[in-house]
Coordinates of C-alpha atoms in Angstrom, one line a residue:
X1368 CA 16.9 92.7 44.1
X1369 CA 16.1 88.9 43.6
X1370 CA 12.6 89.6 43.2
X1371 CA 13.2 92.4 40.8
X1372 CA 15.3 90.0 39.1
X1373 CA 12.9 87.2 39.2
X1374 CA 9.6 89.4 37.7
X1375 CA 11.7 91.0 34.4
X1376 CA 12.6 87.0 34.0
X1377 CA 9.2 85.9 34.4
X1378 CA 7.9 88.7 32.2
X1379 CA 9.8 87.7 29.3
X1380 CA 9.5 84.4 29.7
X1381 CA 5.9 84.4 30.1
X1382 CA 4.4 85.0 26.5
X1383 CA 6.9 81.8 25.1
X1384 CA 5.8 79.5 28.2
X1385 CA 1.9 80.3 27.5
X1386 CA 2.5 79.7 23.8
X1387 CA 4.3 76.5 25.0
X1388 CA 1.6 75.6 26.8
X1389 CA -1.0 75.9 24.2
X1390 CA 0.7 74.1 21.7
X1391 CA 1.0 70.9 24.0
X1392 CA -2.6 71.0 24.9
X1393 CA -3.4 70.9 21.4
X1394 CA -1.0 67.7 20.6
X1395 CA -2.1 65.8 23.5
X1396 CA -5.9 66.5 22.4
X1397 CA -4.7 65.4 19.1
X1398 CA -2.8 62.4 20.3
X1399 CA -5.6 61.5 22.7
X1400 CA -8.4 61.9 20.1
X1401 CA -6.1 59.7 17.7
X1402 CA -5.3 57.0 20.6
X1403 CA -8.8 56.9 21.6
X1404 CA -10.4 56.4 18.3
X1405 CA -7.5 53.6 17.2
X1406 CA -8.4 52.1 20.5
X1407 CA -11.8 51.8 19.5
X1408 CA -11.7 50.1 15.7
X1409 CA -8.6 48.4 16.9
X1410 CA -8.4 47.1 20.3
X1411 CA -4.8 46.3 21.2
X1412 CA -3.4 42.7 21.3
X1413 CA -1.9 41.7 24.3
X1414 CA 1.3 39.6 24.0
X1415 CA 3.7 37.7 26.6
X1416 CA 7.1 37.2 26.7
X1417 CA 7.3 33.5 26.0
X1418 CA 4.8 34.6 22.7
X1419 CA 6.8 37.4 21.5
X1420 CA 9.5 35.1 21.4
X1421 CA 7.7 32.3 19.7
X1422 CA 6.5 34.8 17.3
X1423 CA 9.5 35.8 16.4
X1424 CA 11.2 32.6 16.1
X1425 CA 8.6 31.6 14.2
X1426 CA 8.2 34.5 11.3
X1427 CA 11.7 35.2 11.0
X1428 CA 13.1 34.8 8.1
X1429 CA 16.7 34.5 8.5
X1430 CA 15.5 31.5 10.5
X1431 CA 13.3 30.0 7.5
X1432 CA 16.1 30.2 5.0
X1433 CA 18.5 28.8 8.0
X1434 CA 16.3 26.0 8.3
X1435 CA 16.0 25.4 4.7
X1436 CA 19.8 25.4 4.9
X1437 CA 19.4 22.1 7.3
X1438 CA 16.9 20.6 5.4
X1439 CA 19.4 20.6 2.0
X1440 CA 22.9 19.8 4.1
X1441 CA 20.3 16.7 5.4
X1442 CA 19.4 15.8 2.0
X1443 CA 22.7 16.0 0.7
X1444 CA 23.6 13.9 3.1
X1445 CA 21.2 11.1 3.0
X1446 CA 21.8 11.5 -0.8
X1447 CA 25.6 10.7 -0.4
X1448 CA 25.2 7.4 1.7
X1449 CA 23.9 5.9 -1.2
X1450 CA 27.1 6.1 -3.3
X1451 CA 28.7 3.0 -0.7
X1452 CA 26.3 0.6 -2.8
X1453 CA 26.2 -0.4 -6.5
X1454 CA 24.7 1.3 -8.7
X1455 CA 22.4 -0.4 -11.8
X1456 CA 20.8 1.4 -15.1
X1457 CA 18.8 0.1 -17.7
X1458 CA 18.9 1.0 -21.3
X1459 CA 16.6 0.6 -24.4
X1460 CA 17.4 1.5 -28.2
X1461 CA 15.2 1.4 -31.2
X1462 CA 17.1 1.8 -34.4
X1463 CA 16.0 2.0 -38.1
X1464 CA 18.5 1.5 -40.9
X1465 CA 18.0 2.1 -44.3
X1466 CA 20.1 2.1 -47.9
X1467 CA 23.4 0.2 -47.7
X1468 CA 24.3 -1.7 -44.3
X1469 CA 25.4 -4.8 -42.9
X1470 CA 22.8 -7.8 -41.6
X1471 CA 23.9 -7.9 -38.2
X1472 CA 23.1 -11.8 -38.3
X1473 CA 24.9 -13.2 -41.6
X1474 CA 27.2 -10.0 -41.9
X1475 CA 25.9 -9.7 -45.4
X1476 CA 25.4 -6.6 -46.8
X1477 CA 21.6 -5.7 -47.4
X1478 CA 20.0 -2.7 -49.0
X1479 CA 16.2 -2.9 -47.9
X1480 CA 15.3 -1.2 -44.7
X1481 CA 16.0 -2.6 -41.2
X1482 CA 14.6 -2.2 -38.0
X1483 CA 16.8 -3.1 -34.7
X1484 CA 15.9 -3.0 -30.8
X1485 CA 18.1 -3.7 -27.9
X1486 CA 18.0 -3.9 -24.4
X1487 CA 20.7 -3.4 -21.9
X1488 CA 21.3 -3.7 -17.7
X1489 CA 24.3 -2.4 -16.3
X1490 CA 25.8 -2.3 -12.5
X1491 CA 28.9 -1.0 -11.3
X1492 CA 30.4 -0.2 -7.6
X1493 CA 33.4 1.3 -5.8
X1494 CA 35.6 -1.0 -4.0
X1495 CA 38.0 1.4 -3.7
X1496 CA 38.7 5.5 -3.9
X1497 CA 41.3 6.3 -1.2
X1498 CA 38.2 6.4 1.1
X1499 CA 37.1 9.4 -0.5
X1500 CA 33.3 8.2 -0.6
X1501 CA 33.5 7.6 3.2
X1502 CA 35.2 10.7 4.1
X1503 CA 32.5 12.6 1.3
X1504 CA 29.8 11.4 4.0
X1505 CA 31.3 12.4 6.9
X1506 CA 32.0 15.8 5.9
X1507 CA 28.2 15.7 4.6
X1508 CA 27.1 14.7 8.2
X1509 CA 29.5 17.4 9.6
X1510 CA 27.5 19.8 7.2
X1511 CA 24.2 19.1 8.6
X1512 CA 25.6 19.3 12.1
X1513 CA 27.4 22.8 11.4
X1514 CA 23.7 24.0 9.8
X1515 CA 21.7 22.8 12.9
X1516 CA 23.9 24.7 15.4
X1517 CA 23.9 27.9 12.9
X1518 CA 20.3 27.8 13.7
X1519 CA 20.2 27.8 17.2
X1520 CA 22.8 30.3 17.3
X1521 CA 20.5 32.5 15.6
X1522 CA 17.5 31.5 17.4
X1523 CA 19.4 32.5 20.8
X1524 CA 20.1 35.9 19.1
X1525 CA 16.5 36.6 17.9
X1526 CA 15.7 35.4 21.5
X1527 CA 18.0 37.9 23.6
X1528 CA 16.8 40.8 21.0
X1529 CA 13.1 40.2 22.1
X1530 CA 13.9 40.0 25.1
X1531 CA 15.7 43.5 25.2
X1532 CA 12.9 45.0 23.0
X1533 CA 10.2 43.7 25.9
X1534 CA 12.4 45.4 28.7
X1535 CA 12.7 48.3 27.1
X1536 CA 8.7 48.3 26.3
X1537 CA 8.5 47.7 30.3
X1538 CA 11.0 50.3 31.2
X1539 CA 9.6 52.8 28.9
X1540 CA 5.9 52.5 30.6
X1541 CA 7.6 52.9 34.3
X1542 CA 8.8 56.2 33.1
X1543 CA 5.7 57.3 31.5
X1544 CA 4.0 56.4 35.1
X1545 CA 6.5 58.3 36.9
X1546 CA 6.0 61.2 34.1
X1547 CA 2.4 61.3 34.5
X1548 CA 2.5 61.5 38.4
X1549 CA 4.8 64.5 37.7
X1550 CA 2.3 65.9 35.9
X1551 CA -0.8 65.4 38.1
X1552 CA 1.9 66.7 41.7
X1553 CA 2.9 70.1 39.2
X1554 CA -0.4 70.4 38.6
X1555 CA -1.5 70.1 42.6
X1556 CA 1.1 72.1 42.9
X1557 CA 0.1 74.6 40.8
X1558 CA -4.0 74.8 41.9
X1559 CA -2.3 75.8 45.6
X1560 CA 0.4 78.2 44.0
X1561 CA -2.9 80.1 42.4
X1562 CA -4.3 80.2 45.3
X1563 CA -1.4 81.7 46.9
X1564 CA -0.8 84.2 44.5
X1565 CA -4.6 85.4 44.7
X1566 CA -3.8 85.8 48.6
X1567 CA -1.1 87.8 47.9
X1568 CA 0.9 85.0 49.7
X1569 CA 3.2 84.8 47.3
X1570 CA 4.8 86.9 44.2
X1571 CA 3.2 85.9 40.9
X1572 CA 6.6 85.0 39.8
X1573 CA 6.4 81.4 41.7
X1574 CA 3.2 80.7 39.3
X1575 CA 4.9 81.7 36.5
X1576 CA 8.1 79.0 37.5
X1577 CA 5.2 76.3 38.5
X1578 CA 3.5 76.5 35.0
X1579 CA 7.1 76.5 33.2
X1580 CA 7.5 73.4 35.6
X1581 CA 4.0 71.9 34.5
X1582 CA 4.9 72.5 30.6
X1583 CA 8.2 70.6 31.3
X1584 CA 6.7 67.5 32.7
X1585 CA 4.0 67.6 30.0
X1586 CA 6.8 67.6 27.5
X1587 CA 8.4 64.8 29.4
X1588 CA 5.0 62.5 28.9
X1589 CA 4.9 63.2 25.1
X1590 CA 8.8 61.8 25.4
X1591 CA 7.7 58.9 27.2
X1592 CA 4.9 58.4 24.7
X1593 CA 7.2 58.7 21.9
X1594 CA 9.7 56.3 23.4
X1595 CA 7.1 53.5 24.1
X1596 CA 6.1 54.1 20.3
X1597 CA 9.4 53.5 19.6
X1598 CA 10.0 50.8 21.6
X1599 CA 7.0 48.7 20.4
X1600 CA 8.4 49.3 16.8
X1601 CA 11.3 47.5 17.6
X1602 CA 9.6 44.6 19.4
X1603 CA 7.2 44.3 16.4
X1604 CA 10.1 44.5 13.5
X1605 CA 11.7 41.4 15.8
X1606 CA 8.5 39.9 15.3
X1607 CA 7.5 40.6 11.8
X1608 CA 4.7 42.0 12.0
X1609 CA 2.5 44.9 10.3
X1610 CA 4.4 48.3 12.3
X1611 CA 0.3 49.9 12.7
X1612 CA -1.0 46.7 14.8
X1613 CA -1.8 48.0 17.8
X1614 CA 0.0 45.6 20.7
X1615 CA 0.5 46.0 23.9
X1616 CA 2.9 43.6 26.1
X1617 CA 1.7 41.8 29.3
X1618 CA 3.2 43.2 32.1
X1619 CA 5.7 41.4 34.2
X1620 CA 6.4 42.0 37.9
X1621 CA 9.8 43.0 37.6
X1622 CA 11.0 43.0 41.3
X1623 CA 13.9 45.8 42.5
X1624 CA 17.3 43.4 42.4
X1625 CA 19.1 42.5 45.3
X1626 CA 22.9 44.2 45.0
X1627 CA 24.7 40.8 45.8
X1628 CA 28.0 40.0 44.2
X1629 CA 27.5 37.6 41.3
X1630 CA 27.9 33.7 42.1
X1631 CA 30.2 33.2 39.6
X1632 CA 33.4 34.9 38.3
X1633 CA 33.6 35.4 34.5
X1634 CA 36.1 32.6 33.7
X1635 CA 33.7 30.5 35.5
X1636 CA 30.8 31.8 33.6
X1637 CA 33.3 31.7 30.7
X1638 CA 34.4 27.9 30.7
X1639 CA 30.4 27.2 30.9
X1640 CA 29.4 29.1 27.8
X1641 CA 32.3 27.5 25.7
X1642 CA 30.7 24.1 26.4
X1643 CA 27.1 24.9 25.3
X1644 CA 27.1 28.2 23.0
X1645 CA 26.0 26.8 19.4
X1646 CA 28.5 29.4 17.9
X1647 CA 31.5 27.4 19.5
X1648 CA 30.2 24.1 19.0
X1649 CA 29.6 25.2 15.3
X1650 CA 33.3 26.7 14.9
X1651 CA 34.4 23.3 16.2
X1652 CA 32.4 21.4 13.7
X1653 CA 33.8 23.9 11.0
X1654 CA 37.4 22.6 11.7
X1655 CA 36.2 18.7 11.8
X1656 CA 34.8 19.4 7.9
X1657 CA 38.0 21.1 7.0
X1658 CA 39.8 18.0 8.4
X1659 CA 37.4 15.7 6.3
X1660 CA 38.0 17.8 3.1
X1661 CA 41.9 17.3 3.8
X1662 CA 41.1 13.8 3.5
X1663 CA 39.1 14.0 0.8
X1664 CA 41.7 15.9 -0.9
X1665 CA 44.8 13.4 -0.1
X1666 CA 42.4 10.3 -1.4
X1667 CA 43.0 11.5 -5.0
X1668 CA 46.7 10.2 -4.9
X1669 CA 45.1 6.8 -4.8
X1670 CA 43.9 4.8 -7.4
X1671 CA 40.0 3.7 -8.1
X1672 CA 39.1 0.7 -8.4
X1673 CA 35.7 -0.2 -9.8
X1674 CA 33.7 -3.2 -10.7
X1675 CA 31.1 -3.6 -13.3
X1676 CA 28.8 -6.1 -14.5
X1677 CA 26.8 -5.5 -18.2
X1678 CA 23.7 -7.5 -19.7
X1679 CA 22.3 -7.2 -22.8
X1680 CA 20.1 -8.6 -25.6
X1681 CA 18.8 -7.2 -29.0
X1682 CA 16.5 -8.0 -32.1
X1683 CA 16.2 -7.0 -36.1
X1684 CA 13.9 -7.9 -38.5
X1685 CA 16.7 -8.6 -40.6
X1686 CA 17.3 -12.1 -38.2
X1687 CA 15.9 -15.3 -40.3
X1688 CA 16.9 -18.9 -40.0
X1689 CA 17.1 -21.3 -43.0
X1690 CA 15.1 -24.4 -43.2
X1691 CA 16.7 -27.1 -45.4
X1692 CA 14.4 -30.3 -46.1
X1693 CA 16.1 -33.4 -47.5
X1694 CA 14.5 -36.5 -49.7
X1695 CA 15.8 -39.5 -51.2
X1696 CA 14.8 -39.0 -55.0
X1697 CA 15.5 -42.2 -57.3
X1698 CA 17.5 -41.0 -60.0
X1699 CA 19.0 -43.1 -63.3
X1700 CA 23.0 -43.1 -63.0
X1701 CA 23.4 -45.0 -66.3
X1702 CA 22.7 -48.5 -67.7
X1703 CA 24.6 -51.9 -67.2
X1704 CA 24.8 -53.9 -70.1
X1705 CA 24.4 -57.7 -69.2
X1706 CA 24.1 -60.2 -72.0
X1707 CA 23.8 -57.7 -74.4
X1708 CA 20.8 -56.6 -72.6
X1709 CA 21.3 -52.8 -71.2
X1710 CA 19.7 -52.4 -67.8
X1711 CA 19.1 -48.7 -65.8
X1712 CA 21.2 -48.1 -63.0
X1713 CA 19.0 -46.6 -60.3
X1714 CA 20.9 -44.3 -57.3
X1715 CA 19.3 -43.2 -54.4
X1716 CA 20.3 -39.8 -54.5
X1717 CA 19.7 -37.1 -51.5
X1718 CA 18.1 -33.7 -52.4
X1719 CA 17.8 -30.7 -50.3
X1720 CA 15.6 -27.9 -50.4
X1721 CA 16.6 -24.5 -48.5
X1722 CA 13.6 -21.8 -46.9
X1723 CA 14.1 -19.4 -44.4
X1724 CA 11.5 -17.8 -42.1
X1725 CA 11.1 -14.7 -39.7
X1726 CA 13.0 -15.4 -35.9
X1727 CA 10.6 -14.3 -33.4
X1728 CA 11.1 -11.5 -31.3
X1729 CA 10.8 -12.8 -27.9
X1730 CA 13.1 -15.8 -29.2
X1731 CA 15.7 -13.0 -30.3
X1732 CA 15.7 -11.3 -26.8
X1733 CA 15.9 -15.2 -25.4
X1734 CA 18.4 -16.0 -27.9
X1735 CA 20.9 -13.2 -28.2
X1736 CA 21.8 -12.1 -24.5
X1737 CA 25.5 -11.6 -23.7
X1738 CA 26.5 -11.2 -19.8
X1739 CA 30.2 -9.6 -19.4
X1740 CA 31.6 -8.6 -16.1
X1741 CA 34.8 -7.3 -14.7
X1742 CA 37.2 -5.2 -12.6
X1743 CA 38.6 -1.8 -13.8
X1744 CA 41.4 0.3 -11.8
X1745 CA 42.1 4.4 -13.1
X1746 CA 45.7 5.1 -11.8
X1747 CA 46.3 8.7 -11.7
X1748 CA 49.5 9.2 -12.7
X1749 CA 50.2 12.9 -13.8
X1750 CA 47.0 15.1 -13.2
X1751 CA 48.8 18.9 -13.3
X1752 CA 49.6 17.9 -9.2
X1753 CA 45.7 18.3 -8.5
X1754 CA 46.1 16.1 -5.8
X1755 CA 48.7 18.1 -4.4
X1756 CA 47.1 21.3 -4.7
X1757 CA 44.1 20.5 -3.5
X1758 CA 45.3 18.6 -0.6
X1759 CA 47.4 21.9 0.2
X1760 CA 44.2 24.4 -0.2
X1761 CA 42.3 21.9 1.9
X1762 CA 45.1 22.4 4.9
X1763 CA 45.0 26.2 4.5
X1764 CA 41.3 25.9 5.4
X1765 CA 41.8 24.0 8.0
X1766 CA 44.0 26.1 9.3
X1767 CA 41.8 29.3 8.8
X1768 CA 38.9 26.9 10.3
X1769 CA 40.9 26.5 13.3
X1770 CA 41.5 30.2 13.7
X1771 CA 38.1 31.0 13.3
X1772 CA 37.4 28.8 16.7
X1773 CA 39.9 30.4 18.1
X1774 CA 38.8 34.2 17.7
X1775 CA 35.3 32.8 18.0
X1776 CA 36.4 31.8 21.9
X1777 CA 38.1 34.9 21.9
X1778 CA 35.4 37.3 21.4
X1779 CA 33.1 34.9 23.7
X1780 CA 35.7 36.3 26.5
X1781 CA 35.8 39.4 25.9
X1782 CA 32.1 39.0 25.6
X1783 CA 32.0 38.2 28.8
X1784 CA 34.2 40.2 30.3
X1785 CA 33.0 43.0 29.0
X1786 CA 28.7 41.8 30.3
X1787 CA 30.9 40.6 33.8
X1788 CA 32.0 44.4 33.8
X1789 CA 28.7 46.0 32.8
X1790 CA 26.8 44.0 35.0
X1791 CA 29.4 45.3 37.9
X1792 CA 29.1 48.9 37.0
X1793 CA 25.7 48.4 36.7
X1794 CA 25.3 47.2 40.2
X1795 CA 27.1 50.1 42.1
X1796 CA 24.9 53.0 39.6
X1797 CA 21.6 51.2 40.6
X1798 CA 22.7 51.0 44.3
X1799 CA 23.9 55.0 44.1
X1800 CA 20.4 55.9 42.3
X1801 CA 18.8 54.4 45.0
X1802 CA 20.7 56.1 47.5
X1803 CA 20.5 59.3 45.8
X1804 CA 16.5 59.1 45.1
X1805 CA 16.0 58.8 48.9
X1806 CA 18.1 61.2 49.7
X1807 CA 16.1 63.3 47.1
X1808 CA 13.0 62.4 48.3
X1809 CA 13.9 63.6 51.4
X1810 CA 15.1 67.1 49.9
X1811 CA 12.2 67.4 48.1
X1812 CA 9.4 67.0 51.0
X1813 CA 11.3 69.6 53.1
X1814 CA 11.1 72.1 50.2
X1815 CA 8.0 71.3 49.0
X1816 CA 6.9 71.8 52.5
X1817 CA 8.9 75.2 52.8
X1818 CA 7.1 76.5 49.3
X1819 CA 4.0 75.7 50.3
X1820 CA 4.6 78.2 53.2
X1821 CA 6.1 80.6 51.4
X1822 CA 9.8 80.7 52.9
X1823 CA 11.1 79.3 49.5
X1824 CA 11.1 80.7 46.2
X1825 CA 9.8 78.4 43.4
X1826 CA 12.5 78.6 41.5
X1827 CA 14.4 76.5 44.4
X1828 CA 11.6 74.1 44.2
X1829 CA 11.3 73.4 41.1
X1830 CA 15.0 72.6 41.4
X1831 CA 14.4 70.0 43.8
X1832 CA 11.7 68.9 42.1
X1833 CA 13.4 68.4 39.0
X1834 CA 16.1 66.8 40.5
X1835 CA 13.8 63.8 42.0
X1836 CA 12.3 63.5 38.9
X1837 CA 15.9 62.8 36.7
X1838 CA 17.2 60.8 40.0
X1839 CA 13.7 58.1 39.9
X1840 CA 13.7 58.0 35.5
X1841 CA 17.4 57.2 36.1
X1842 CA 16.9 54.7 38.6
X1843 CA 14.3 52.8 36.4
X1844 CA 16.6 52.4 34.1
X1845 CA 19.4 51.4 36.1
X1846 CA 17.0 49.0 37.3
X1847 CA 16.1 47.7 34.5
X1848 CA 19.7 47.7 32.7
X1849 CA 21.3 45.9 35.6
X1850 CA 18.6 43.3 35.3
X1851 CA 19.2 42.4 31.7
X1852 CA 23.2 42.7 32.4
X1853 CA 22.4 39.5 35.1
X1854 CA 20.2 38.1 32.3
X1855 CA 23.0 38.1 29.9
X1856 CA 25.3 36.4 32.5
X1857 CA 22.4 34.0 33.2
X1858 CA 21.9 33.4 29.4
X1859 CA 25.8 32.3 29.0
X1860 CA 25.7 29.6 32.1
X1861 CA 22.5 27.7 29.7
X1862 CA 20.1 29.2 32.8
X1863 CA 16.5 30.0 31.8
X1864 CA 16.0 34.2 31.1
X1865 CA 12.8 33.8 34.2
X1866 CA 12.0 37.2 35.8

């Protein structure tokens, strides 16, 4: 009854498993053809580990514009050290009056046109702003600090996503090996099933289950195929690089772990990453600028006091000087009469006679410099309480700043907790997979042994055979999971990610 059962099945089923068939052929001719011909215009670059993650840090773009982030926090802050010292400017005018005006030299008024110049030097410098300046460089140093550790945090992120991209790349090639040997034992298989069907051995039914079993692991290699396509997608988006270069990554001996209990608990693996991890370190820093920015803030209750210093010279073509020449001119002041005799009176009288003349110009700019210097104070006395207010929004951010770090160290735990768990659960499913594949192993010879005999029905077998193949793709994954959950453990204690 079973047997009658087993032919009107493998009737039916026959003309969709042959069309099934065909159709596969014809891809994997197509992806073959396709693969070979790529393969020989563009032979595939290999690439390492340690490259792919060079690569990546390197193209990325996130970490350009993060670096360009440091390189303007550090120029702010080199910029802001200069504001402890004095300051000087120069100044120049040239000037051209016309019509009406005023001779800056006799205070006259003139009408005729006039031409002025004038130089100037001025300095001034801070003594005191309610240490504003010097908290304004701190938090500027904080800044740089904060950008720096940004970085790296994003560095260690690109770094752990390459790093699962090239696991994944190597996981997906182990099952595409273990796919392909399922294809080349079904189609063993199937050569001595023919043969035992032409010897009348065995019903034609167990062929028919054999080739459905051969188009199944056929299916399962175009998976694999896809998967590693996939795969390498990811790994070359990390990396920024054109999606139809054709790479291929170097292999790394991945050895089978040893199911040991982790060396360290998670608290212990916690209070290590909290002292290194550049996303704590930079919450930290975060609360240290809010606490500069308070200070900032409370400095403009305080008065500034500045000092100045101011030089300056100028010249006009309106500036003359008057000449004045004097002569003793003999002059008759009358007649004396003497006897009846008149006689001249001669006086000795001084003259003057008045020029003027041009003042040079470099005798101007010699001539007319004036120095002034002094000591100014700006009270604040009544400012709409912008002291106050922005001292209080300075503590609220502070305050969020501080619990920023704290849900930062938070989710760091629970981070942790959660990999601690993973990497647990990850243990005891490898360990059961391996237990499980040898059992299935051992299964599977005794039926394949029993088929090839004919005292068991293919259906059965390709039951056992299926279930090997799911038990060794799930083991190669739970190998390779449970390896990247240590990894992650590793990568929190500051220990190198070596395979």
């Amino acid at each position: 009854m079973k047997n009658i059962f087993l032919m009107k099945f493998a009737k039916t089923l026959l003309p969709t498993l042959s069309l099934l068939l065909l159709v596969n052929v014809f891809v994997q001719a197509q992806q073959s053809s396709a693969v070979t011909t790529s393969a020989n215009t563009n032979p595939a670059d290999k690439i390492g580990l340690q490259e792919a993650v060079d690569v990546a840090l390197k193209n990325n773009l996130s970490i350009k514009q993060s670096g360009l982030t440091v390189e303007s926090n550090l120029n702010t802050y080199e910029q802001s050290k200069w504001t402890r010292y004095p300051n000087l400017n120069g100044s120049a005018n040239l000037n051209l009056f016309s019509g009406r005006n005023i001779n800056p030299y006799t205070n006259g008024i003139i009408t005729n046109t006039v031409g002025s110049n004038g130089f100037g030097l001025s300095s001034g410098v801070t003594i005191f702003d309610g240490y504003q300046t010097r908290n304004n460089i701190a938090l500027n140093q904080t800044n740089v600090e904060i950008a720096k550790l940004d970085l790296q945090a994003m560095k260690n992120t690109i770094t752990l996503n390459v790093v699962v991209a090239y696991l994944n790349i190597l996981s997906q090639e182990d099952l595409l090996a273990i796919s392909q040997r399922q294809v080349e034992v079904s189609r063993i298989q199937l050569e001595r099933t023919q043969k035992m069907v032409n010897a009348g051995s065995v019903p034609e039914t167990n062929l028919f289950d054999i080739q459905a079993q051969l188009a199944n692991d056929e299916v399962q290699v175009v998976n694999a195929e896809n998967a590693i396509i996939s795969a390498k997608l990811t790994l070359k988006q990390l990396l920024n690089i054109a999606a139809d270069r054709n790479v291929d990554v170097v292999r790394i001996e991945v050895p089978n772990p040893n199911i040991a209990a982790y060396p360290n608990s998670s608290n212990e693996v916690y209070e290590v990453a909290q002292s290194f991890l550049a996303d704590v370190q930079a919450a930290d820093m975060r609360i240290k600028a809010a606490q500069k920015a308070v200070d900032i803030a409370k400095g403009l209750k305080y008065p500034v006091v500045s000092a100045f210093a101011n030089a300056n010279t100028s010249t006009t073509t309106a500036a003359e000087k008057v000449l004045v020449t004097q002569k003793i001119v003999e002059t008759e002041a009358g007649y004396v009469d003497v006897g009846g005799v008149r006689y001249p009176v001669i006086a000795l009288l001084p003259t003057s006679t008045a020029t003027s003349e041009k003042i040079g110009y470099f005798r101007q700019l010699g001539g007319n410099v004036n120095l002034s210097a002094g000591i100014s104070a700006r009270i604040p006395i009544f400012n709409g309480y912008n002291a106050k207010y922005r001292t209080t929004g300075a503590t609220i951010q502070q305050k969020q700043a501080e619990v920023q770090a704290e849900n930062v160290r938070l989710r760091l735990r629970q981070d942790i907790e959660t990999a601690y768990v993973n990497m647990s659960n990850s243990a005891k499913r490898y360990s059961a997979l391996g237990n499980q594949v040898r059992a299935l192993e051992e299964s599977y010879r005794a039926a394949e042994s029993k088929f090839n005999v004919g005292s068991l029905n293919s259906l059965d077998y390709s039951i056992s055979k299926t279930n090997l193949d799911r038990a060794r793709a799930n083991q190669i994954q739970a190998k390779y999971d449970y390896i990247f959950r240590i990894k992650i453990l590793d990568y929190y204690q500051n220990k190198p990610l070596n395979f």
